[in-house]
């Protein structure tokens, strides 16, 4: 395209100065290119895996045993690691997550500090670890295929293995690790994800075994080894593979695990096996495999014999399991278009009656709705295990809190329990299959998952309270000096802000994208495309950002920048409204002798401020356009036709101010004199040339009596008092006193 440009030295200086200001300013509509990694042959500019995308693989054969008298787990594993990268690897890194339980590792004790009078003993235990306990791995051996020792270096929660011969691209390496560790009492930790829960009444334990074996760190094109230390909040980045796992436990235990059970005939009684086979076609309701009475009987006897349960899991990135003689077990089949899934629940009698009524139903609902918005659940089982005080996810299995007291549970507590189950089962999709790096970008699994949890609850539990934009307002208008952007590693966030920043805020952001900015149908197609493109792969934030734009044809850089890279909030105000009507009689007289200069749209309108609509419209004239305003164009607009189209119309010029920093669409509710209402959506691009304040002209057939921004709280506006016109009178101190007393 060619332009005619007149340049003078002063103008050059002005442009240069403006460019320098722009560099400092970094406008809200500036593209994200400089913040995102450059597209390449591994990850494309359209947000999908590139032609040469690669990822590593690790296959495991594991033998593990729980020693119940000593609460110890011992195990050995053979790992075959496949180097699919273009790099030669001289050493390997493994995660030793159990080492976080060693004394001296940071916990969340400072969450309850500082020390104060009358502090509960449990909080003092969190802060001081006054009651000492053992924790962490004892690595017994690391050997190659020929059983020769390999040199290792342990750095807290990471272990490096130096290889005798480097693993070249396309090669694999097989080695063995043997270990043992004390299973910790979950009640000794805040936010404990694994360990055992003790039940003094019957002197039994429920074992939640997770982070239990040395696991390969992820190695990818983005940052090489992901060997960031485990600090408890940031979770995991892991490689996919096949797992063959043999778990030896007391003979009267039930084991719930990632994977398909291979030896049901060996570990289940004839009656249990018959029920289990029947459950595989029980699509209408759960089938009880182990009853309450049977579980109670096992609690009393405590077998000293042992059984080995065998599981295999394909194309997963982790394995976890639960084991106890206390478990009641039910199963229901769930039919999806491409797969039949067994939804299961394992729970002690202390979970009755609510868990038998709601848990497997919630698993089924999660699997069905998540499949609808992403892809059919691909694994054979989806398991919910009842535990205390936590919700935690792993492939095919989740540990979920929520228990009745004396058989009773409030509606809110039950909703919380069901929501937890839906959420943790939903994590099978994000990040267990769409495998983002939780240790770096917690929002990519928690935010996307909570968004789909909300969709599930809205469709299957409409009476529940769902996460809405209004819910995030108290957090968004908080103290910005201690806030962190969403694009931040999880371990750097305050514990009391963790849920707001990584769960709720991204959920609200995606809800606004779907409901207000992109539109439901187009958003759903794009989100589904993202999920399918990155199944069993490792997406990064840039891949999601680019994918959602590529699949919708909506430039969202301004949105990602504001919601994910800053701590700005939404606070848009209606500053002023001017009401005009065209003075056609005056215009006809004046147009006999003169025409208007280009851009002179309201030559006769006054500029006095308005507090309401009581003074009526201001008259203004629209004059004929001078010929020179058309430049080289020979055609002319019909001046009278323009005036005729505006004759009798109500013209409103509204000034909006951006007080919070986040540029957003303008959702405007117009209330007319006849009582009718209309909601208008003005795209966020209205702010692109002035991010602080804008004027917008509206032409209305009817007279307006009220204007309200964001009438349904769809945009998380933190101050709705400045959203209306006519402005409400300031509240007196007496009125404020009455509200608070």
XYZ file of C-alpha atoms in Angstrom:
741
model
C 0.000 0.000 0.000
C 1.286 3.475 -0.871
C 0.725 6.633 1.165
C 1.487 10.307 0.527
C 3.589 11.469 3.500
C 4.890 14.927 4.327
C 7.854 14.812 6.731
C 9.563 17.717 8.474
C 12.384 17.562 11.040
C 10.155 18.542 13.948
C 7.715 15.781 13.055
C 10.560 13.253 12.949
C 11.589 14.230 16.449
C 7.992 13.924 17.606
C 7.653 10.439 16.135
C 10.948 9.340 17.717
C 9.876 10.650 21.116
C 6.522 8.931 20.743
C 8.255 5.641 19.919
C 10.394 5.955 23.033
C 7.307 6.628 25.141
C 5.587 3.629 23.557
C 8.540 1.417 24.479
C 8.243 2.486 28.115
C 4.482 2.349 28.037
C 3.857 -1.075 26.498
C 0.263 -0.546 25.477
C -2.440 -2.963 26.430
C -3.128 -3.731 22.763
C 0.529 -4.333 21.953
C 1.042 -7.823 20.531
C 2.457 -10.529 22.790
C 5.202 -11.563 20.377
C 8.022 -10.235 22.555
C 6.680 -12.152 25.596
C 6.171 -15.518 23.885
C 8.782 -17.922 22.552
C 9.415 -17.744 18.812
C 7.499 -20.392 16.846
C 9.732 -23.110 15.461
C 9.748 -26.620 13.983
C 8.672 -28.040 17.357
C 5.850 -25.605 18.224
C 4.132 -23.607 15.522
C 2.702 -20.122 15.422
C -0.774 -21.646 15.220
C -0.348 -23.268 18.619
C 0.063 -26.895 17.640
C 2.892 -29.430 17.711
C 5.291 -28.729 14.855
C 6.490 -31.070 12.125
C 9.488 -32.082 14.263
C 7.765 -32.059 17.654
C 9.201 -34.727 19.938
C 8.851 -35.893 23.508
C 10.543 -38.472 25.657
C 9.037 -41.712 26.929
C 9.619 -43.775 30.059
C 8.291 -47.293 30.683
C 8.226 -48.738 34.202
C 8.006 -52.180 35.756
C 7.511 -51.735 39.503
C 7.239 -54.105 42.462
C 6.095 -52.516 45.724
C 5.022 -53.723 49.148
C 3.356 -52.043 52.113
C 4.568 -53.317 55.486
C 1.588 -52.504 57.673
C 3.164 -53.030 61.131
C 5.915 -50.482 60.389
C 4.013 -48.304 57.870
C 6.866 -48.675 55.407
C 6.865 -48.966 51.654
C 9.643 -50.744 49.851
C 9.999 -51.062 46.122
C 12.134 -51.729 43.110
C 11.672 -50.606 39.545
C 13.101 -51.078 36.106
C 12.894 -47.972 33.917
C 13.432 -47.943 30.177
C 14.005 -44.376 29.052
C 13.621 -43.488 25.375
C 15.578 -40.517 24.066
C 13.416 -39.160 21.262
C 15.112 -35.764 21.424
C 17.762 -34.473 19.003
C 20.191 -34.160 21.939
C 22.717 -36.603 23.379
C 22.117 -37.167 27.091
C 25.091 -37.784 29.394
C 22.997 -37.966 32.542
C 19.390 -38.434 33.629
C 17.339 -36.637 36.282
C 14.714 -38.326 38.472
C 12.242 -36.842 40.940
C 12.475 -37.932 44.588
C 9.304 -36.258 45.846
C 9.207 -38.158 49.148
C 12.279 -36.194 50.228
C 10.024 -33.179 50.772
C 9.030 -34.951 54.021
C 12.542 -34.838 55.423
C 13.195 -32.496 58.299
C 14.456 -29.121 57.141
C 12.351 -28.935 54.009
C 10.116 -25.926 53.755
C 6.482 -26.450 54.657
C 3.575 -24.067 55.163
C 4.111 -23.380 58.841
C 4.513 -19.659 58.220
C 0.911 -19.646 57.008
C -0.124 -19.826 60.682
C 2.616 -17.541 62.031
C 3.750 -15.531 63.733
C 3.638 -17.350 67.054
C 0.854 -15.999 69.237
C -0.810 -16.842 72.491
C -3.310 -19.715 72.485
C -2.096 -21.174 69.176
C -3.473 -24.738 68.677
C -0.964 -27.554 69.090
C -1.579 -28.776 65.521
C -0.531 -25.385 64.161
C 2.552 -25.434 66.378
C 3.347 -28.851 64.935
C 3.125 -27.400 61.422
C 5.387 -24.509 62.400
C 8.002 -26.303 64.519
C 7.728 -30.045 63.744
C 7.891 -30.552 67.493
C 6.859 -34.207 67.186
C 9.626 -35.549 64.952
C 9.030 -38.310 62.416
C 11.027 -39.975 59.696
C 10.535 -39.071 56.076
C 12.168 -39.335 52.701
C 13.754 -42.005 50.536
C 16.471 -44.441 51.373
C 17.882 -45.237 47.927
C 19.265 -48.761 48.251
C 20.695 -49.183 44.775
C 20.806 -47.715 41.272
C 22.160 -50.193 38.714
C 22.329 -50.801 34.988
C 20.943 -53.869 33.179
C 24.013 -55.855 34.192
C 23.425 -54.948 37.888
C 26.468 -52.680 37.977
C 26.164 -49.650 40.240
C 25.609 -46.305 38.569
C 26.981 -43.073 40.099
C 24.253 -40.861 41.508
C 24.009 -37.402 43.050
C 21.002 -36.512 45.200
C 20.085 -32.859 45.483
C 17.119 -32.724 47.867
C 14.103 -33.835 45.765
C 16.149 -34.546 42.621
C 18.525 -37.377 41.746
C 21.047 -37.275 38.900
C 22.339 -40.499 37.343
C 25.612 -40.179 35.445
C 25.637 -42.627 32.554
C 28.650 -44.735 31.575
C 27.756 -44.173 27.917
C 25.719 -41.231 26.670
C 22.265 -41.953 25.266
C 22.160 -40.721 21.681
C 19.043 -39.546 19.816
C 16.814 -42.499 19.006
C 18.398 -44.751 21.654
C 16.996 -46.057 24.930
C 18.547 -46.840 28.286
C 17.369 -49.343 30.906
C 18.302 -49.160 34.589
C 17.048 -50.247 38.007
C 16.303 -48.439 41.256
C 15.540 -49.981 44.666
C 14.283 -47.894 47.554
C 12.335 -47.738 50.780
C 10.660 -44.967 52.776
C 8.451 -44.520 55.850
C 4.860 -43.757 54.920
C 4.005 -40.545 56.758
C 0.963 -39.735 58.874
C -1.050 -37.290 56.759
C -2.319 -35.410 59.810
C 1.202 -34.107 60.498
C 1.256 -32.000 57.333
C -0.714 -29.101 55.984
C -1.833 -29.849 52.418
C -0.695 -33.455 52.637
C -1.320 -35.237 49.361
C -0.236 -38.748 50.374
C 0.551 -40.958 53.338
C -1.741 -42.856 55.671
C -4.849 -41.817 57.569
C -5.292 -43.573 60.888
C -8.703 -44.488 62.365
C -8.243 -44.976 66.147
C -11.752 -46.397 66.633
C -10.914 -49.633 64.822
C -7.111 -49.218 64.696
C -6.889 -49.360 60.909
C -5.285 -47.243 58.218
C -6.208 -46.015 54.762
C -3.036 -45.757 52.698
C -2.848 -43.145 49.949
C 0.309 -43.990 48.032
C 1.455 -41.256 45.686
C 4.805 -39.674 44.768
C 6.033 -43.075 45.873
C 8.603 -44.184 43.303
C 11.548 -42.336 41.746
C 10.140 -40.898 38.513
C 11.813 -39.552 35.407
C 11.843 -35.776 35.111
C 10.434 -34.309 31.941
C 12.928 -33.318 29.246
C 11.559 -31.208 26.419
C 12.314 -28.730 23.645
C 11.305 -25.768 25.795
C 13.737 -25.932 28.729
C 15.576 -29.258 28.662
C 15.305 -31.010 32.043
C 12.445 -29.864 34.229
C 14.259 -30.480 37.499
C 12.863 -27.619 39.543
C 12.813 -28.722 43.172
C 9.516 -29.999 44.593
C 8.252 -27.529 47.200
C 4.830 -29.141 47.728
C 2.630 -26.588 45.934
C 4.059 -26.881 42.418
C 3.071 -30.330 41.261
C 4.503 -32.357 38.409
C 5.854 -32.492 34.875
C 6.210 -36.121 33.792
C 6.713 -38.300 30.718
C 4.169 -40.731 29.290
C 4.784 -44.460 29.209
C 3.521 -47.933 30.023
C 3.444 -49.011 33.670
C 3.351 -52.601 34.903
C 2.881 -52.500 38.659
C 2.734 -55.294 41.221
C 1.492 -54.185 44.660
C 1.789 -56.498 47.657
C -0.472 -55.706 50.639
C -2.218 -57.552 53.490
C -4.544 -60.169 52.018
C -7.708 -58.515 53.355
C -6.920 -55.124 51.751
C -8.640 -53.732 48.689
C -6.361 -51.873 46.277
C -7.557 -49.062 44.023
C -4.946 -48.116 41.444
C -4.149 -46.411 38.200
C -4.536 -48.990 35.434
C -6.496 -52.113 34.592
C -6.559 -54.897 37.170
C -4.905 -57.927 35.542
C -5.409 -60.640 38.152
C -8.896 -60.089 39.544
C -9.365 -63.850 39.926
C -6.367 -64.030 42.248
C -7.192 -61.138 44.573
C -11.019 -61.068 44.687
C -13.292 -63.607 46.313
C -15.678 -65.551 44.068
C -18.559 -63.350 45.241
C -16.594 -60.132 44.660
C -15.501 -61.298 41.207
C -19.076 -62.131 40.225
C -20.251 -58.693 41.311
C -17.345 -57.027 39.502
C -18.170 -58.769 36.229
C -21.824 -57.761 36.603
C -20.824 -54.137 37.224
C -19.194 -53.941 33.790
C -22.689 -53.677 32.268
C -24.404 -51.765 35.101
C -25.082 -48.523 33.203
C -28.078 -47.417 35.293
C -26.657 -47.423 38.838
C -23.594 -48.530 40.828
C -23.081 -52.153 41.794
C -21.666 -52.827 45.254
C -18.586 -55.064 44.998
C -17.615 -55.021 48.703
C -20.406 -54.175 51.118
C -20.347 -52.264 54.387
C -20.865 -55.480 56.354
C -17.971 -57.191 54.611
C -15.691 -54.215 55.210
C -16.646 -54.070 58.898
C -15.833 -57.756 59.294
C -12.353 -57.286 57.787
C -11.665 -54.347 60.116
C -11.844 -56.746 63.062
C -9.769 -59.676 61.791
C -6.661 -58.053 60.204
C -5.119 -60.744 58.063
C -1.377 -61.352 58.306
C -1.271 -63.085 54.923
C -0.390 -61.154 51.762
C -1.695 -60.758 48.239
C -0.172 -59.151 45.174
C -2.387 -57.009 42.955
C -1.229 -56.563 39.357
C -2.093 -53.535 37.245
C -1.112 -52.256 33.821
C -1.579 -48.678 32.628
C -0.798 -47.595 29.070
C -0.005 -44.072 27.950
C -0.052 -42.504 31.402
C 2.430 -40.218 33.120
C 2.136 -41.498 36.678
C 0.657 -44.192 38.909
C -0.935 -43.855 42.345
C -2.885 -46.277 44.499
C -4.868 -46.612 47.712
C -5.009 -49.649 49.985
C -7.109 -50.548 53.030
C -9.235 -53.279 54.557
C -11.746 -50.572 55.458
C -12.873 -49.961 51.878
C -16.392 -50.360 50.610
C -16.283 -50.561 46.790
C -18.880 -49.759 44.150
C -18.678 -49.652 40.346
C -20.851 -48.314 37.515
C -20.260 -48.569 33.766
C -20.307 -45.344 31.743
C -20.957 -45.566 28.007
C -19.189 -42.991 25.846
C -19.309 -42.831 22.035
C -15.899 -44.503 21.685
C -15.309 -46.179 25.030
C -16.882 -47.788 28.083
C -15.424 -46.592 31.379
C -15.820 -48.130 34.820
C -16.555 -45.370 37.333
C -15.540 -46.551 40.806
C -15.566 -45.372 44.392
C -13.652 -46.718 47.404
C -14.629 -45.387 50.829
C -14.571 -46.396 54.495
C -17.789 -46.790 56.445
C -17.168 -43.287 57.808
C -18.152 -41.967 54.364
C -21.661 -43.434 54.522
C -24.311 -42.767 53.453
C -23.246 -39.831 51.284
C -20.397 -41.523 49.454
C -22.503 -44.478 48.351
C -25.133 -42.029 47.074
C -22.985 -39.408 45.372
C -19.379 -40.359 44.640
C -19.662 -42.691 41.643
C -22.472 -40.538 40.275
C -20.113 -37.548 40.375
C -17.373 -39.563 38.632
C -19.841 -40.481 35.893
C -20.994 -36.877 35.469
C -17.435 -35.607 35.231
C -16.421 -38.198 32.642
C -19.457 -37.464 30.480
C -19.314 -33.665 30.513
C -15.544 -33.365 30.172
C -15.724 -35.794 27.253
C -18.350 -33.584 25.641
C -16.114 -30.489 25.744
C -12.780 -32.188 24.964
C -12.415 -35.857 23.945
C -13.825 -39.163 25.121
C -12.207 -40.356 28.332
C -9.693 -42.892 26.998
C -8.805 -44.955 30.081
C -10.607 -48.081 31.379
C -11.327 -46.797 34.916
C -12.014 -43.530 36.742
C -11.714 -43.873 40.518
C -12.674 -41.726 43.501
C -11.197 -42.625 46.903
C -12.521 -41.029 50.082
C -9.938 -39.476 52.341
C -9.718 -36.491 54.656
C -8.973 -32.823 54.078
C -7.725 -32.882 50.487
C -8.521 -33.395 46.847
C -5.675 -34.742 44.736
C -5.502 -36.149 41.248
C -3.515 -38.835 39.456
C -4.150 -40.755 36.236
C -7.391 -42.741 36.581
C -7.553 -42.215 40.368
C -8.186 -39.326 42.743
C -8.175 -38.878 46.522
C -11.134 -36.776 47.659
C -12.180 -35.285 50.970
C -15.661 -34.788 52.362
C -17.208 -36.901 55.108
C -20.502 -36.807 56.954
C -20.577 -36.489 60.723
C -22.792 -39.046 62.378
C -24.174 -39.801 58.940
C -25.215 -36.190 58.334
C -23.860 -33.632 55.893
C -25.054 -30.094 55.182
C -26.042 -29.178 51.654
C -23.001 -26.905 51.346
C -20.633 -29.605 52.568
C -22.152 -32.120 50.179
C -21.817 -29.685 47.284
C -18.190 -29.141 48.263
C -17.564 -32.877 48.317
C -19.196 -33.440 44.927
C -17.357 -30.474 43.464
C -14.064 -31.886 44.705
C -14.748 -35.260 43.087
C -15.730 -33.671 39.777
C -12.650 -31.453 39.896
C -10.162 -34.211 40.687
C -11.615 -36.662 38.172
C -11.511 -33.828 35.663
C -7.762 -33.540 36.155
C -7.463 -36.684 34.052
C -7.904 -34.315 31.128
C -5.767 -31.447 32.412
C -2.917 -32.241 33.078
C -2.891 -36.046 32.994
C -3.612 -36.262 29.257
C -3.168 -32.684 28.030
C 0.083 -32.726 29.948
C 1.065 -29.199 30.944
C 3.863 -28.434 33.385
C 2.153 -27.944 36.753
C 5.344 -26.957 38.506
C 5.787 -23.940 36.227
C 2.274 -23.001 35.077
C -0.274 -24.123 37.643
C -3.111 -22.251 35.915
C -2.810 -24.464 32.829
C -4.160 -27.435 34.745
C -6.057 -25.880 37.673
C -7.628 -23.023 35.716
C -8.663 -25.035 32.667
C -9.899 -27.839 34.878
C -11.918 -25.575 37.189
C -13.481 -24.015 34.095
C -14.747 -27.446 32.976
C -15.724 -28.332 36.541
C -17.968 -25.277 36.422
C -19.476 -26.438 33.115
C -20.124 -29.874 34.653
C -21.805 -28.472 37.736
C -23.941 -26.082 35.695
C -25.221 -28.948 33.555
C -25.519 -31.725 36.159
C -25.835 -29.802 39.448
C -27.649 -26.574 38.556
C -28.579 -25.859 42.190
C -24.906 -25.557 43.202
C -23.113 -22.248 43.397
C -20.794 -22.005 40.399
C -17.652 -19.944 39.943
C -18.764 -16.659 38.390
C -16.956 -13.429 37.482
C -18.493 -11.816 40.557
C -16.707 -14.349 42.797
C -13.264 -13.073 41.847
C -14.023 -9.417 42.662
C -12.812 -9.438 46.310
C -9.486 -10.896 45.224
C -9.099 -8.655 42.174
C -9.502 -5.484 44.196
C -7.045 -6.621 46.853
C -3.594 -5.314 47.703
C -1.629 -5.242 44.443
C 1.685 -4.934 46.288
C 1.447 -8.622 47.244
C -0.434 -9.931 44.207
C 1.178 -12.102 41.538
C 0.190 -12.426 37.879
C -1.367 -15.711 36.802
C 1.738 -16.256 34.654
C 3.816 -17.127 37.685
C 5.221 -20.340 39.107
C 2.963 -21.893 41.695
C 5.502 -22.003 44.533
C 5.804 -18.207 44.503
C 2.160 -17.565 45.381
C 0.807 -16.926 48.871
C -1.093 -19.942 50.143
C -4.203 -17.893 50.950
C -4.243 -16.492 47.398
C -3.422 -19.751 45.653
C -6.996 -20.752 44.863
C -7.986 -17.293 43.691
C -5.037 -16.789 41.362
C -4.627 -20.224 39.793
C -8.158 -21.647 39.980
C -10.770 -18.891 40.062
C -9.137 -16.110 38.050
C -8.344 -18.250 34.969
C -11.807 -19.809 35.226
C -13.408 -16.374 35.209
C -11.166 -15.305 32.339
C -12.209 -18.304 30.236
C -15.854 -17.760 31.158
C -15.660 -14.152 29.959
C -13.981 -15.298 26.747
C -16.726 -17.847 26.144
C -19.762 -15.847 27.183
C -18.856 -12.290 26.201
C -15.863 -11.985 23.879
C -15.667 -14.977 21.531
C -19.105 -16.561 21.847
C -20.070 -20.005 23.121
C -20.068 -22.020 19.888
C -16.787 -20.690 18.544
C -15.069 -20.878 21.929
C -16.186 -24.476 22.478
C -14.862 -25.523 19.065
C -11.507 -23.864 19.721
C -11.178 -25.289 23.235
C -11.971 -28.770 21.964
C -9.429 -28.352 19.187
C -6.755 -27.367 21.709
C -7.499 -30.408 23.871
C -7.351 -32.798 20.917
C -4.194 -31.292 19.426
C -2.320 -31.694 22.700
C -3.581 -35.089 23.922
C -0.636 -37.007 25.409
C 1.662 -34.089 24.651
C 3.210 -31.202 26.601
C 1.668 -27.801 25.756
C 2.977 -24.508 27.092
C 1.072 -21.250 27.708
C 2.036 -19.846 24.298
C 0.543 -22.908 22.619
C -2.801 -22.316 24.320
C -2.802 -18.574 23.634
C -1.943 -19.039 19.952
C -4.319 -21.956 19.485
C -7.338 -20.077 20.834
C -6.652 -17.144 18.497
C -5.922 -19.330 15.471
C -9.148 -21.315 15.864
C -11.426 -18.312 16.473
C -10.029 -15.493 14.288
C -10.129 -13.244 17.366
C -7.049 -11.220 18.343
C -6.779 -11.914 22.059
C -3.299 -10.595 22.846
C -4.815 -7.712 24.809
C -6.835 -10.202 26.847
C -3.965 -12.582 27.667
C -1.759 -9.610 28.526
C -4.251 -8.101 30.969
C -5.654 -11.193 32.660
C -2.560 -13.399 32.732
C 0.489 -11.094 32.735
C -0.700 -8.276 35.030
C -2.530 -7.744 38.315
C -4.846 -5.100 36.851
C -8.547 -5.329 37.554
C -11.775 -4.335 35.832
C -13.168 -0.993 36.964
C -14.919 0.891 34.169
C -17.066 3.887 35.005
C -19.698 5.921 33.204
C -18.228 9.397 33.554
C -20.653 11.552 31.607
C -23.635 11.307 29.283
C -24.784 13.970 26.803
C -28.180 13.726 25.163
C -28.692 15.389 21.783
C -31.422 15.819 19.203
C -30.909 17.165 15.719
C -32.096 20.751 15.170
C -33.280 20.263 11.589
C -35.045 23.647 11.280
C -31.895 25.583 12.216
C -29.786 23.370 9.979
C -31.972 24.141 6.921
C -31.639 27.905 7.432
C -27.904 27.870 8.004
C -27.179 25.460 5.170
C -28.400 27.990 2.614
C -25.216 29.995 3.069
C -22.526 27.758 4.651
C -21.257 24.213 4.999
C -19.413 22.465 7.808
C -15.724 21.745 7.992
C -14.701 18.093 8.130
C -15.170 16.640 11.598
C -17.486 19.452 12.819
C -20.362 17.231 13.932
C -21.889 19.343 16.689
C -21.177 22.947 15.907
C -24.187 24.227 17.850
C -24.115 21.776 20.769
C -23.099 23.035 24.186
C -20.639 21.168 26.373
C -22.250 21.554 29.762
C -22.047 18.500 32.081
C -25.179 16.513 32.914
C -26.079 14.787 36.145
C -29.261 13.203 34.797
C -31.711 13.422 31.886
C -34.011 16.024 33.474
C -32.864 18.961 31.320
C -33.862 17.191 28.137
C -31.817 16.867 24.947
C -29.471 19.536 23.668
C -30.220 20.658 20.116
C -27.384 20.586 17.601
C -26.939 21.112 13.909
C -25.264 19.041 11.229
C -24.070 21.114 8.268
C -23.297 20.236 4.697
C -19.770 18.941 4.023
C -17.335 21.165 2.134
C -16.039 19.804 -1.160
C -12.412 19.878 -0.047
C -13.217 17.396 2.733
C -13.696 14.734 0.049
C -10.161 15.125 -1.248
C -9.900 13.488 -4.684
C -13.202 11.625 -4.415
C -15.792 12.890 -6.889
C -18.843 11.272 -5.345
C -20.772 13.134 -2.631
C -22.934 12.028 0.248
C -26.547 13.189 0.305
C -26.441 15.721 3.173
C -30.190 15.863 3.572
C -30.482 12.093 3.647
C -28.119 11.974 6.632
C -30.151 14.573 8.484
C -33.387 12.791 7.664
C -32.036 9.516 9.063
C -31.151 11.283 12.336
C -34.301 13.376 12.531
C -36.227 12.627 15.722
C -33.620 10.210 17.015
C -32.097 10.361 20.503
C -28.349 10.677 20.262
C -26.313 9.839 23.368
C -22.617 10.541 23.727
C -21.245 8.519 26.650
C -17.798 8.917 28.193
C -16.318 5.773 29.754
C -13.244 5.715 31.979
C -10.921 2.779 32.624
C -9.988 3.029 36.303
C -8.756 -0.536 36.918
C -6.369 -1.016 34.014
C -7.961 -4.042 32.350
C -9.444 -3.140 28.990
C -12.689 -5.023 28.513
C -15.811 -4.986 26.357
C -18.529 -2.564 27.347
C -21.677 -4.400 28.348
C -24.288 -1.631 28.438
C -27.848 -2.023 29.639
C -30.178 0.691 28.334
C -33.436 1.248 30.185
C -35.983 3.196 28.141
C -38.792 5.493 29.169
C -41.410 2.889 28.229
C -39.819 0.386 30.662
C -38.153 -1.801 28.049
C -34.472 -2.741 28.236
C -31.677 -3.576 25.821
C -28.137 -4.895 26.426
C -25.431 -3.867 23.994
C -21.953 -5.415 23.739
C -19.219 -3.072 22.503
C -15.962 -5.008 21.802
C -12.874 -4.169 23.842
C -11.181 -2.714 20.770
C -13.010 0.536 21.520
C -10.064 1.251 23.892
C -7.290 0.630 21.386
C -6.361 4.290 20.754
C -7.013 5.508 24.286
C -6.858 2.972 27.100
C -7.878 5.459 29.775
C -11.115 6.971 28.520
C -13.280 6.831 25.428
C -16.386 8.535 24.065
C -18.968 6.568 22.148
C -22.015 7.906 20.305
C -25.235 5.864 20.286
C -28.396 6.536 18.280
C -31.622 5.354 19.916
C -35.231 5.435 18.802
C -36.479 5.648 22.381
C -35.639 7.975 25.230
C -33.225 6.533 27.764
C -33.829 6.884 31.502
C -30.942 4.745 32.817
C -27.589 3.419 31.639
C -25.802 0.600 33.503
C -22.479 -1.073 32.743
C -22.060 -4.805 33.326
C -25.622 -5.206 34.643
C -25.303 -8.963 35.266
C -21.779 -8.897 36.770
C -20.320 -10.702 33.754
C -16.991 -8.827 33.693
C -15.809 -8.926 37.329
C -16.034 -5.155 37.694
C -14.691 -4.348 41.157
C -16.722 -1.167 41.700
C -20.273 -1.169 40.398
C -21.158 2.099 42.137
C -19.679 4.068 39.214
C -21.322 1.939 36.537
C -24.622 3.799 36.271
C -26.109 7.013 34.940
C -27.900 8.964 36.314
C -25.401 8.691 39.121
C -26.726 7.598 42.476
C -26.434 10.215 45.231
C -23.532 9.688 47.591
C -24.438 7.582 50.585
C -24.540 9.535 53.829
C -22.510 8.490 56.827
C -25.797 7.745 58.605
C -26.830 5.325 55.817
C -23.435 3.653 55.960
C -23.805 3.318 59.722
C -27.227 1.689 59.332
C -25.833 -0.899 56.878
C -23.074 -1.991 59.211
C -25.036 -1.949 62.463
